[in-house]
Short mmCIF file of C-alpha atoms in Angstrom, two decimals:
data_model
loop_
_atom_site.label_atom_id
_atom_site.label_comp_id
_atom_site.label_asym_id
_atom_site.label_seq_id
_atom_site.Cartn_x
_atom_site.Cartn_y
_atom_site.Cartn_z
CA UNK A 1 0.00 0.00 0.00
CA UNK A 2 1.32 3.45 -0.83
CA UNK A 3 0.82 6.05 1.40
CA UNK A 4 -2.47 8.22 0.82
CA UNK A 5 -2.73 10.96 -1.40
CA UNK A 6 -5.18 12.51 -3.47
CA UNK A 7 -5.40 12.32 -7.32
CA UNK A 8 -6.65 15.07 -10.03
CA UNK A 9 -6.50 14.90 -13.49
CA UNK A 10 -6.75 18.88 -15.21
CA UNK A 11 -7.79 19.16 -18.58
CA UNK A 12 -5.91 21.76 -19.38
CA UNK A 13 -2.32 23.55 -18.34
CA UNK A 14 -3.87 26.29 -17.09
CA UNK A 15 -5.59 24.37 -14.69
CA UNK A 16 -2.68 21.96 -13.85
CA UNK A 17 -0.34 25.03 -13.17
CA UNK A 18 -3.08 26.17 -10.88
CA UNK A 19 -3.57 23.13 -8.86
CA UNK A 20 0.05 23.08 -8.37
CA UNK A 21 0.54 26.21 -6.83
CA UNK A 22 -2.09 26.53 -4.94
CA UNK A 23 -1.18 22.92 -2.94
CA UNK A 24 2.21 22.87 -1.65
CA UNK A 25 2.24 18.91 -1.14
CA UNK A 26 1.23 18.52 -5.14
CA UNK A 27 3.50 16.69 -7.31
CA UNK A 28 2.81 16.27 -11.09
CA UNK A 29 2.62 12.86 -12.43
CA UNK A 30 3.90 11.80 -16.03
CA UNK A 31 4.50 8.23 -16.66
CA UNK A 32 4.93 6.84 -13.18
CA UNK A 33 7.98 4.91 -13.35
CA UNK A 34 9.67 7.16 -11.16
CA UNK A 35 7.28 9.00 -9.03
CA UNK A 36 5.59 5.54 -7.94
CA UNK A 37 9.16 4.32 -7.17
CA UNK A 38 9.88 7.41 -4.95
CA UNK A 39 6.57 7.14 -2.78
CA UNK A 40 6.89 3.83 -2.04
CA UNK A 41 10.79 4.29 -0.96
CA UNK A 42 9.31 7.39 1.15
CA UNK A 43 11.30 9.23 -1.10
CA UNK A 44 8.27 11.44 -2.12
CA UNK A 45 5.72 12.28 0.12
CA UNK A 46 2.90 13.95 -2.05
CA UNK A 47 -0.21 14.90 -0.67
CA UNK A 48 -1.97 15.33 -3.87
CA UNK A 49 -0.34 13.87 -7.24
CA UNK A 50 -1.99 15.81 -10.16
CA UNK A 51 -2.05 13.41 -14.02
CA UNK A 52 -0.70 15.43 -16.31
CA UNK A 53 -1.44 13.05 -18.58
CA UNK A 54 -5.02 14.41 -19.70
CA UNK A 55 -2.94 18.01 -21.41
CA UNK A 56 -3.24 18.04 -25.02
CA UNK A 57 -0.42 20.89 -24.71
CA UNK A 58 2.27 18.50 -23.08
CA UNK A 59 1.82 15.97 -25.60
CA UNK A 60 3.07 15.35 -29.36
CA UNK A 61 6.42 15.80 -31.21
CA UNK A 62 6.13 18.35 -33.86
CA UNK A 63 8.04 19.25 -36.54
CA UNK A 64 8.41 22.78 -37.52
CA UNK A 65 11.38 24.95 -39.68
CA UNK A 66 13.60 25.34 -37.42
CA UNK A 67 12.97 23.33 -34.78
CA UNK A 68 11.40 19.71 -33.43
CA UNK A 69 9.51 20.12 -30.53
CA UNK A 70 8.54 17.48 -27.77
CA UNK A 71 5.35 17.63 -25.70
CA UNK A 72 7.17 16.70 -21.99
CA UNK A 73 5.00 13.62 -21.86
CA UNK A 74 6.15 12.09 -25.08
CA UNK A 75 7.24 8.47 -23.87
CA UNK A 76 10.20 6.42 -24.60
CA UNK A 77 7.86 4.21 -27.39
CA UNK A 78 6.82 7.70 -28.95
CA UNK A 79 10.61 8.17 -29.73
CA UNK A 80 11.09 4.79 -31.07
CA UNK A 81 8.51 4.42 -33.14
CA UNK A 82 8.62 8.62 -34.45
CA UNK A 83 7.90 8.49 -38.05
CA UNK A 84 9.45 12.25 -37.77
CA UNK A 85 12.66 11.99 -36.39
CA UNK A 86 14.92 11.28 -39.33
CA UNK A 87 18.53 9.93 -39.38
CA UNK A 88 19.81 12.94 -37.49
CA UNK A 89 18.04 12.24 -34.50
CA UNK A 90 19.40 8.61 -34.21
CA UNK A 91 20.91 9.42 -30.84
CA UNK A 92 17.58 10.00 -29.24
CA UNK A 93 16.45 6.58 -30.50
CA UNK A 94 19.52 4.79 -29.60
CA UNK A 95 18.77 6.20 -26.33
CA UNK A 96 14.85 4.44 -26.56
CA UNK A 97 16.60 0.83 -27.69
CA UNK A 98 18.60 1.06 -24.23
CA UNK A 99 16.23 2.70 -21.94
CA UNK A 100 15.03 -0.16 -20.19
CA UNK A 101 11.96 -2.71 -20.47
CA UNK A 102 9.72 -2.00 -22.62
CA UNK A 103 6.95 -2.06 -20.29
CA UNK A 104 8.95 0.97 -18.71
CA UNK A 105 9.34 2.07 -22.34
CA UNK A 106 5.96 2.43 -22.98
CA UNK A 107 5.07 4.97 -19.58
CA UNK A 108 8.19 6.69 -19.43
CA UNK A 109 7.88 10.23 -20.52
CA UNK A 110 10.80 12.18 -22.17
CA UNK A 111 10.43 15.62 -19.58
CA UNK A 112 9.86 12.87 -16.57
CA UNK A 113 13.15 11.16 -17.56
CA UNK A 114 14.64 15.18 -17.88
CA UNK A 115 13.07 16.46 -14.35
CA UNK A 116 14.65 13.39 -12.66
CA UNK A 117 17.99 14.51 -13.54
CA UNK A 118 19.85 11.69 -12.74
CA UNK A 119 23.67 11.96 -13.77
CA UNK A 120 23.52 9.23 -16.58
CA UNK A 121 20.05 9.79 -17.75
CA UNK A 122 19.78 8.66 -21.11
CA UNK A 123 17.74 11.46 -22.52
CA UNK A 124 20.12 14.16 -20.34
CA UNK A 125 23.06 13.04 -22.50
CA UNK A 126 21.48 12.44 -25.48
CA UNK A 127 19.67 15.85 -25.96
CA UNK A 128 22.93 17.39 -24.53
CA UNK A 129 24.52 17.01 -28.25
CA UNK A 130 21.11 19.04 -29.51
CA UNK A 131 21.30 21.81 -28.06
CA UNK A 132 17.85 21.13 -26.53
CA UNK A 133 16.52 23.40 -24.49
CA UNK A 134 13.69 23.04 -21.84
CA UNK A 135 10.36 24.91 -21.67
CA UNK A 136 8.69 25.53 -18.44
CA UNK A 137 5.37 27.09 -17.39
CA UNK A 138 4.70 27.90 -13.87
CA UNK A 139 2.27 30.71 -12.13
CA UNK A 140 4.40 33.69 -13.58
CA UNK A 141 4.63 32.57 -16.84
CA UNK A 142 6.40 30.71 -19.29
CA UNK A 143 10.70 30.50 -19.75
CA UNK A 144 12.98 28.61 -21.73
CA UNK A 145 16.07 27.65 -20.47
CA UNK A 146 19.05 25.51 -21.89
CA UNK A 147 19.20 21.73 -20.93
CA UNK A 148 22.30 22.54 -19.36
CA UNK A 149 21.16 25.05 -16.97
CA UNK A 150 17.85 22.76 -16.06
CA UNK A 151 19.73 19.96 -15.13
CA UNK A 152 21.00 21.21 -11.70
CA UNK A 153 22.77 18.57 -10.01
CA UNK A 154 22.72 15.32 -9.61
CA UNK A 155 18.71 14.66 -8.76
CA UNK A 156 17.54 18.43 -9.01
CA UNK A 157 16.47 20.25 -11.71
CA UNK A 158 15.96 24.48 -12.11
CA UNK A 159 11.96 23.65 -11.77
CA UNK A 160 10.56 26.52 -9.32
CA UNK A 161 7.73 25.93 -7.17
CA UNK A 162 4.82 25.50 -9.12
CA UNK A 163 6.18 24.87 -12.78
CA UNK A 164 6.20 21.83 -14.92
CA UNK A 165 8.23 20.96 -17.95
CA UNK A 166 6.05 21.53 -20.84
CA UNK A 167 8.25 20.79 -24.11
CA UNK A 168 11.78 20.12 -25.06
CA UNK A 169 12.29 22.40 -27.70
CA UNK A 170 15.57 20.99 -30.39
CA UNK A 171 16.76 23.39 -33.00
CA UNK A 172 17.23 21.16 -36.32
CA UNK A 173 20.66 19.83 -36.74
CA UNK A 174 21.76 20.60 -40.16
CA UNK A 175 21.06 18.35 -43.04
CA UNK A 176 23.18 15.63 -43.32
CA UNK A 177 24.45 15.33 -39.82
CA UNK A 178 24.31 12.10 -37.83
CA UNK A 179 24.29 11.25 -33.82
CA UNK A 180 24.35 8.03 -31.35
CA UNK A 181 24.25 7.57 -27.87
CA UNK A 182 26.08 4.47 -25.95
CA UNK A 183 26.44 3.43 -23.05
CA UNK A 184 28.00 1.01 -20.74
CA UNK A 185 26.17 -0.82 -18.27
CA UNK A 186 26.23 -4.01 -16.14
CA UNK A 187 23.37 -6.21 -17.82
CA UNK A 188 21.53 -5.28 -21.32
CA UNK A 189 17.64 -4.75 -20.74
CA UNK A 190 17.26 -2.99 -17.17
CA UNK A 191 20.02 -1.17 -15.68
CA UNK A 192 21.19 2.36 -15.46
CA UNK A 193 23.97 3.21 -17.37
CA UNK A 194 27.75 2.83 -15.68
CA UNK A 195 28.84 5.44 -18.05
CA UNK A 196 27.63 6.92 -21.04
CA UNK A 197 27.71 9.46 -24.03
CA UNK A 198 26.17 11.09 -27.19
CA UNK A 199 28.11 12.38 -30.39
CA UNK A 200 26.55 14.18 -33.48
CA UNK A 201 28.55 15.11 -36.03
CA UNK A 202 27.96 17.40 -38.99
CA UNK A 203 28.95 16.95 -41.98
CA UNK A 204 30.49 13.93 -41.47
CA UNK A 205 32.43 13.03 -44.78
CA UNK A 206 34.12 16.13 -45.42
CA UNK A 207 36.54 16.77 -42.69
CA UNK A 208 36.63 20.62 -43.46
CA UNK A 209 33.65 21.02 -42.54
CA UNK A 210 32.87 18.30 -39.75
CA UNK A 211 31.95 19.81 -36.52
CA UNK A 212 31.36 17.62 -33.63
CA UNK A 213 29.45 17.57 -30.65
CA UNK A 214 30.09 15.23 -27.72
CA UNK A 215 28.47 14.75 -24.04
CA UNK A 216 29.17 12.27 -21.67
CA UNK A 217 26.85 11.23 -18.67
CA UNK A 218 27.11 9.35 -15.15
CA UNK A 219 30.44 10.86 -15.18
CA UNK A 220 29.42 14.03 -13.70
CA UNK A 221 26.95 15.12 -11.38
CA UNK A 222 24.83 16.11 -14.34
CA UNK A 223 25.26 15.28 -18.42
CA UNK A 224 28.56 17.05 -19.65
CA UNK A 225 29.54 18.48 -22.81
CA UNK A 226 33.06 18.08 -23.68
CA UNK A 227 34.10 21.40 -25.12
CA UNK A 228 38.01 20.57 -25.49
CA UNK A 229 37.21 17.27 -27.10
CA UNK A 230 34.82 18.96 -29.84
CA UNK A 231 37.52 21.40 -30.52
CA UNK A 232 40.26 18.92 -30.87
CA UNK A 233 38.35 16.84 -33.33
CA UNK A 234 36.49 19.39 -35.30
CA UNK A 235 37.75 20.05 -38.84
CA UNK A 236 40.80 17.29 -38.52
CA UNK A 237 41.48 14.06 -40.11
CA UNK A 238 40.79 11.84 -38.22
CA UNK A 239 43.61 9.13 -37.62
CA UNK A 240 44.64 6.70 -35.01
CA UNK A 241 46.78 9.38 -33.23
CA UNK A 242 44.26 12.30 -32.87
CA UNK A 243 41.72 9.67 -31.78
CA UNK A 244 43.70 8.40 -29.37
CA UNK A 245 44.94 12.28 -27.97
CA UNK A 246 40.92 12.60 -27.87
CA UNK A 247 40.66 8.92 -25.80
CA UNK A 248 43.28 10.35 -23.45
CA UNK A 249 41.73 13.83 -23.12
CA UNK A 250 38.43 12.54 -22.50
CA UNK A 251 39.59 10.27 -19.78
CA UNK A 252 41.95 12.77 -18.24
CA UNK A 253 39.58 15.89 -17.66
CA UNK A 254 36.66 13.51 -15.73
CA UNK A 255 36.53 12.80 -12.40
CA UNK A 256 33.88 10.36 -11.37
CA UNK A 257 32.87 10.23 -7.66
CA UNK A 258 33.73 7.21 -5.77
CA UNK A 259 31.07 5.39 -4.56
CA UNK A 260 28.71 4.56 -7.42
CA UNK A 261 27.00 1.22 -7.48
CA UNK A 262 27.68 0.63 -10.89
CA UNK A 263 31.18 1.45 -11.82
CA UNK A 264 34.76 2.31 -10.18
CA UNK A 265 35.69 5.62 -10.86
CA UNK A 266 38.77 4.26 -12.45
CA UNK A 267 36.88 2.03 -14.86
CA UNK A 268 34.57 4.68 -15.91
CA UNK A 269 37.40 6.55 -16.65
CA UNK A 270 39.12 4.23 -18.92
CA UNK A 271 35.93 2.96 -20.58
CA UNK A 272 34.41 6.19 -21.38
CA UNK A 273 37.09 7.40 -24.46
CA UNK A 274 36.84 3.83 -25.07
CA UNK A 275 32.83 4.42 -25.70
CA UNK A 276 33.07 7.97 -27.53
CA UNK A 277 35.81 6.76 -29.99
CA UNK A 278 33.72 4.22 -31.40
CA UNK A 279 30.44 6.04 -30.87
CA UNK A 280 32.47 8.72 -33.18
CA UNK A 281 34.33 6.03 -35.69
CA UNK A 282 31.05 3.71 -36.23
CA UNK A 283 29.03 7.36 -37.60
CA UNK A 284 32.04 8.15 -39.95
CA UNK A 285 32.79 4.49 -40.93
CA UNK A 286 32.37 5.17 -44.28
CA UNK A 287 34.94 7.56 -44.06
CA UNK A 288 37.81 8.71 -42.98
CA UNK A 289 42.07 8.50 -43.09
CA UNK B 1 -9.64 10.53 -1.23
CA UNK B 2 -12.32 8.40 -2.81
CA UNK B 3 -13.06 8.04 -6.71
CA UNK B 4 -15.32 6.13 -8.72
CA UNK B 5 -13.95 4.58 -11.70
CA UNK B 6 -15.04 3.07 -14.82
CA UNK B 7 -12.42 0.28 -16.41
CA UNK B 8 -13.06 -2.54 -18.38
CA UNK B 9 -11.14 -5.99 -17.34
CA UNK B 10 -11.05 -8.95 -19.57
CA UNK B 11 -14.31 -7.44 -21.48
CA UNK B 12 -15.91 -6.97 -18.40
CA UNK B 13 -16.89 -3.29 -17.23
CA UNK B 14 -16.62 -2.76 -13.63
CA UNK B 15 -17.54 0.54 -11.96
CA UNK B 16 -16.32 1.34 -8.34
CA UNK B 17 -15.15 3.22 -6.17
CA UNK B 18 -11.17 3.26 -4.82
CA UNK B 19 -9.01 5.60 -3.46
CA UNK B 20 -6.68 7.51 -5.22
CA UNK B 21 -3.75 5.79 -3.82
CA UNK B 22 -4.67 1.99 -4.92
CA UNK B 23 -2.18 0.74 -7.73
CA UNK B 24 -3.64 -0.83 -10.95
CA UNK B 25 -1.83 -3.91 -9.39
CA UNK B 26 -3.59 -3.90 -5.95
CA UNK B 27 -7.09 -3.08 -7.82
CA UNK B 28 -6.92 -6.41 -10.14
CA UNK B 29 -5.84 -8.50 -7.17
CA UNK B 30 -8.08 -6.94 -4.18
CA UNK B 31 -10.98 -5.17 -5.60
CA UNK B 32 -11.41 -7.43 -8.22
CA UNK B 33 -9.80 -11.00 -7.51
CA UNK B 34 -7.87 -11.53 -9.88
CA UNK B 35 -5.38 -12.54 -8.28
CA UNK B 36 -3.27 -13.88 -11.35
CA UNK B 37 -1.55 -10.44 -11.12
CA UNK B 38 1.85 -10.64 -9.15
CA UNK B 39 3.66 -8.76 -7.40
CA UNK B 40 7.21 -9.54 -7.51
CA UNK B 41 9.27 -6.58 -6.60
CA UNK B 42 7.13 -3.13 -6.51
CA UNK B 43 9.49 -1.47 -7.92
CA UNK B 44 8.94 -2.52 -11.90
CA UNK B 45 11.70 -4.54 -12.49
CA UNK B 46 10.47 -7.67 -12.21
CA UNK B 47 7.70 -8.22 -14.63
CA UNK B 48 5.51 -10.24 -12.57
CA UNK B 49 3.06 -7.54 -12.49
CA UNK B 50 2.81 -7.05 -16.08
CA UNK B 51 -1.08 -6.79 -17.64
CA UNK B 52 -1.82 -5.13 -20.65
CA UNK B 53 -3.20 -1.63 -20.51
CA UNK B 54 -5.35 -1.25 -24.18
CA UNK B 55 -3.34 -3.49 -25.70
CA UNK B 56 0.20 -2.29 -24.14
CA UNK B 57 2.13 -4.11 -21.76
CA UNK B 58 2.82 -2.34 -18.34
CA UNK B 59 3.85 -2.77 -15.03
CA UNK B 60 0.69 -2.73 -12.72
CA UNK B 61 2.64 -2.09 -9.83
CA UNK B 62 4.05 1.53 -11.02
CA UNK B 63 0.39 2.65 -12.39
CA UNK B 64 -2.62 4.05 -10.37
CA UNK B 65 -5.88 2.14 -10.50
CA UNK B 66 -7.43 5.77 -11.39
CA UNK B 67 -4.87 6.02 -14.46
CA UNK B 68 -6.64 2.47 -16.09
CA UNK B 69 -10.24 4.41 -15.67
CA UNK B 70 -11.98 4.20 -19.18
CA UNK B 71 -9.09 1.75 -20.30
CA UNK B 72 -9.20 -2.35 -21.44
CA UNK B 73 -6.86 -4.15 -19.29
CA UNK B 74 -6.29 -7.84 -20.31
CA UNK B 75 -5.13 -9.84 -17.62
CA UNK B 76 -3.97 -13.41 -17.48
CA UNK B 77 -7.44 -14.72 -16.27
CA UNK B 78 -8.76 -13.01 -19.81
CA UNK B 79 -6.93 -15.41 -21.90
CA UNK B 80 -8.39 -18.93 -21.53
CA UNK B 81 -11.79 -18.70 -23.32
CA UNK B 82 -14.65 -21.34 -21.95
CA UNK B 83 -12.17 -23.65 -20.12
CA UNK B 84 -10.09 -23.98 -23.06
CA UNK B 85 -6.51 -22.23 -22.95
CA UNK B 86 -5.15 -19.85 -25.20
CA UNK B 87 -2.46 -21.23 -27.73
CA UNK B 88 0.14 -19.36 -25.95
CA UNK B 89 -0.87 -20.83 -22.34
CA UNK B 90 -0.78 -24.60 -24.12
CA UNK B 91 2.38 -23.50 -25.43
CA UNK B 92 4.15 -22.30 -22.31
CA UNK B 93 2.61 -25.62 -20.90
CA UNK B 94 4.13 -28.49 -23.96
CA UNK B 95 7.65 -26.36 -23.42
CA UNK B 96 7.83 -27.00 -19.90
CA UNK B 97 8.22 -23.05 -19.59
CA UNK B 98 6.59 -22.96 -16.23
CA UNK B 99 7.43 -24.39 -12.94
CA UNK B 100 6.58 -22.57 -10.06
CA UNK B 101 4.57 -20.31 -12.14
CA UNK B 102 5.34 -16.81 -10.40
CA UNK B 103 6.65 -15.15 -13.14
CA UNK B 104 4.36 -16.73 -16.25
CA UNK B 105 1.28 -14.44 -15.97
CA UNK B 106 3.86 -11.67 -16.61
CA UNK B 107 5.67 -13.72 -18.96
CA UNK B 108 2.34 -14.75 -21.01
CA UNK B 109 0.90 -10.92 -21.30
CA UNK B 110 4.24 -9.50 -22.46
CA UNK B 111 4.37 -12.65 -25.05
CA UNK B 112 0.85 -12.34 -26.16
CA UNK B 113 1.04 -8.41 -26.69
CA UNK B 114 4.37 -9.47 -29.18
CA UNK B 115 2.55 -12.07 -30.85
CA UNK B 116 -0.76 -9.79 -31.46
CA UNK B 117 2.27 -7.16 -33.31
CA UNK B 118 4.68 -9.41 -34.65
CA UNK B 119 2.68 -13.47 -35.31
CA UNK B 120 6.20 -15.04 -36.03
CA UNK B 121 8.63 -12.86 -33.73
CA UNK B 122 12.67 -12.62 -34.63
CA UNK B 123 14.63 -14.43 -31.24
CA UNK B 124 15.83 -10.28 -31.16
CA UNK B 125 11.79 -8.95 -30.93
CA UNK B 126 11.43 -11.72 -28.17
CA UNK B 127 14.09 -11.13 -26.45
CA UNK B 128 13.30 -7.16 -26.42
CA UNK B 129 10.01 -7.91 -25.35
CA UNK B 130 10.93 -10.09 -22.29
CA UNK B 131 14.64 -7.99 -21.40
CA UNK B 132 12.45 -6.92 -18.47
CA UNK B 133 11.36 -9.80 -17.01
CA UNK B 134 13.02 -12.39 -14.58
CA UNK B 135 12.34 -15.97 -13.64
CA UNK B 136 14.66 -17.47 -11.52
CA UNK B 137 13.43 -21.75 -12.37
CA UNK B 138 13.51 -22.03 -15.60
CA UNK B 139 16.70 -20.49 -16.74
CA UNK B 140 14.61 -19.23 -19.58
CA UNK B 141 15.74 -21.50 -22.80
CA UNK B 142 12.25 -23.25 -22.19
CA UNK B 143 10.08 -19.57 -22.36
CA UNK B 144 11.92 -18.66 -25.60
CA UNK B 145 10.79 -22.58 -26.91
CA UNK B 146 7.48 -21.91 -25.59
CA UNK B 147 7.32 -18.52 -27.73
CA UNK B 148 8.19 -20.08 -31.22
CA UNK B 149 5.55 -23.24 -30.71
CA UNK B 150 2.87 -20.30 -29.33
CA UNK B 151 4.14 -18.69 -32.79
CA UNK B 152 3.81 -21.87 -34.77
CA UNK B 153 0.18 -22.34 -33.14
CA UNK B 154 -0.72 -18.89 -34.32
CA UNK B 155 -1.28 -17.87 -31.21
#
C-alpha cells in the first residue's frame, strides 16, 4: 500500500499550473515509473499527485522549420517508433533501444526522464549534443532555459515551485548530420547506465567542414559536454593518433565520484574514451584516413 | 480521497469506487480477484506484475488504478476462453516453460502483446520484449521454446 494521497487529473495547463501552486504537497505525475518508485521508498511524500497526462499541450512531437519540438509527456515508445525523427536524431532513439523494459518504455515520458535529472540519464546526455533546451510554465509565466542550466545537479532540476516541464524544444541539426548515444552498463535490458555518451557530427564526410558535438553522462553530477574534445576533433582528419589524444583527453579531464553502485571511478574513466571513440568512428565508418 | 472509476477488465466493465492511492496492481488483485496479477518486486523490475493496458504491456505495480479508468486491461485470467486455454498458455505448458509459475502471468501478457504485433517474432523482438522480465526456475531456454511453438500455433 502506498501512502495516501489525493489524485486530479486537469484538462488543461492552465488548470494543472493552478492546482500546483495553490497545494504545496502537489506533485505532477507523467509516466509513473519514477514518481511511484519514490513514494513507495518514502522518497516522495505527495499529498496530492496531479495526471498530467489528460494536457493536449504537453503531448506530441512536432516538426516545424527550425525546430522539433517534444510535448514533456512524449514516452520512450513515442521516440522509437517517431515516423518524424529522421537519421539525425538517431541518438535520441539509440537512447529508446537502451532505456530499459519496454513495459517501462511504454510509460516513461521524455520531460519525466529530464526532471529526474539523474547523472547518466539517457535522454540528459542524449539531448545534450542538440542543443535542446527546456520549456517551463509555472504561475508567472512561461521560460525557456538551456538543458544545461535545467539539469542542476545530480537529482535536481531548475523547476521553481509551481512549474512543470512543458516541451523540449531541439533546433534542427543541419542536413546531413548524424548522432548516437552508448552506453555502458552491467546487464543489457534494465540497468542504469555505468557510463555513457552522445556524439553528433555534422557533416560527417568532409573533414573541413565536420563539426562535432560530444556529451558524456554518469560521469558528472549532471550530463557534460566536452568542449576541449569537440575542438580537438572538429575540422581534422581523423587518424589513429588524434583519436587516441581525444581517448586520453576525455579520460583525463573527468573525475567520477567514488562510490557509485555501478562502476569504479577508475573504470569509468578508462571505458568512457573507449565508448566515444567508437560512438564517433562507427558514424564516420564510411569515411575517414 | 475516494473516486469512482469506470475500467473494463477482460471485457468486463466494472464501476467502483477506490481511493486515489490503490495501484492498478492492488485493484486487479483486491478489488477485483484476480489474483493472477503478481507482485514480484514493486518497484517494476520484475515483470511479474505485467497486464496489458489497451493493448500495451505495463507494469501494474508503477500505475494508479485511477490512471486504467476508461481503459481495457487484459489480464492473465482473460486469456483462456470457456475452459479452453489460449495457444500461448498450451504453449508455455508443452515447453515445460513454467514451474513454479510466479513469473508466467507476466511472462504470457508480455508474449501475447508481441505475438498480437509481430505473429512469427525474430529471437531479437522476443528477447526485447521479455529484457524486463526475470524468472529465476527455468533459466529461460524453455520460455523462448514456448514462444516459437505459441508462434507456430498462431497464437
Amino acid at each position: 500500500m502506498l501512502r495516501p494521497f489525493a489524485y486530479l487529473k486537469p484538462a488543461s495547463l492552465k488548470e494543472a499550473l493552478g492546482v500546483l501552486s495553490s497545494h504545496p504537497g502537489a506533485v505532477p505525475l507523467a509516466g509513473g515509473t519514477d514518481l511511484l518508485v519514490d513514494i513507495r521508498s518514502g522518497k516522495a511524500r505527495p499529498s496530492l499527485v496531479v495526471d498530467l497526462k489528460g494536457i493536449p499541450a504537453l503531448a506530441g512531437i512536432q516538426v516545424e522549420d527550425q525546430l522539433v519540438s517534444m510535448g514533456a509527456l512524449v514516452t520512450v515508445t513515442d521516440v522509437l517508433d517517431s515516423p518524424v525523427l529522421d537519421q539525425r536524431f538517431a541518438a535520441l532513439q539509440d537512447a529508446a533501444r537502451v532505456f530499459g523494459c519496454q513495459e517501462i518504455c511504454h510509460r516513461a515520458t521524455l520531460g519525466g526522464n529530464l526532471a529526474h535529472a539523474s547523472p547518466g540519464s539517457e535522454y540528459g546526455t542524449a539531448l545534450a549534443v542538440f542543443d535542446a533546451r527546456v520549456e517551463l510554465a509555472g504561475p508567472d509565466g512561461v521560460r525557456i532555459l538551456p538543458l544545461a542550466e535545467f539539469l542542476v545537479e545530480a537529482g535536481k532540476n531548475a523547476l521553481q515551485a509551481g512549474e512543470i516541464l512543458t516541451r523540449i524544444l531541439i533546433p534542427q541539426p543541419p542536413q546531413g548530420s548524424r548522432s548516437a548515444y552508448r552506453r555502458g552498463s552491467r546487464v543489457r535490458g534494465m540497468d542504469l547506465a555505468s557510463f555513457c555518451c552522445a556524439v553528433l557530427v555534422e557533416n560527417p564526410r568532409e573533414v573541413d567542414r565536420r563539426r562535432v558535438r560530444v556529451a558524456v553522462g554518469a560521469m558528472n553530477p549532471v550530463p557534460t559536454r566536452l568542449a576541449a574534445v569537440e575542438g580537438l576533433l572538429s575540422g581534422q582528419p581523423w587518424n589513429d593518433e588524434l583519436m587516441a589524444r581525444m581517448q586520453a583527453e576525455i579520460s583525463r579531464g573527468l573525475n567520477p565520484r567514488a562510490g557509485s553502485l555501478r562502476a569504479t571511478p577508475a573504470y569509468k574513466r578508462d571505458c568512457i574514451g573507449v565508448l566515444c571513440r567508437r560512438a564517433l568512428e562507427d558514424l564516420c565508418a564510411s569515411g575517414e584516413s | 480521497m475516494q473516486h469512482q472509476i469506470r475500467i473494463t477488465v477482460n471485457g468486463e466493465e466494472h464501476r467502483l469506487t477506490v481511493p486515489s492511492h490503490r495501484t492498478l496492481l492492488e485493484f486487479l488483485r483486491e478489488d477485483l480477484g484476480l489474483t493472477g496479477v503478481k507482485e514480484g518486486c514493486g518497484n517494476g523490475e520484475c515483470g511479474a506484475c505485467t497486464v496489458l493496458l489497451d493493448g500495451v504491456p505495463v507494469r501494474s505495480c508503477l500505475i494508479l488504478a485511477l490512471e486504467a479508468g476508461n481503459c481495457k486491461v487484459e489480464t492473465i485470467e482473460g486469456l483462456a476462453r470457456g475452459g479452453l486455454l489460449h495457444p500461448l498458455q498450451e504453449a508455455f505448458i508443452e515447453a515445460g516453460a513454467v514451474q513454479c509459475g510466479f513469473c508466467t502471468p507476466g511472462f504470457i501478457m508480455a508474449g501475447k502483446a508481441l505475438l498480437d504485433r509481430s505473429p512469427r517474432p525474430t529471437p531479437a523482438q522476443v528477447y526485447q520484449a521479455f529484457g524486463g522480465h526475470l524468472c529465476r526456475c527455468t533459466g529461460y531456454e524453455t520460455i523462448l521454446r514456448a514462444m516459437e511453438l505459441a508462434a507456430d500455433k498462431g497464437a
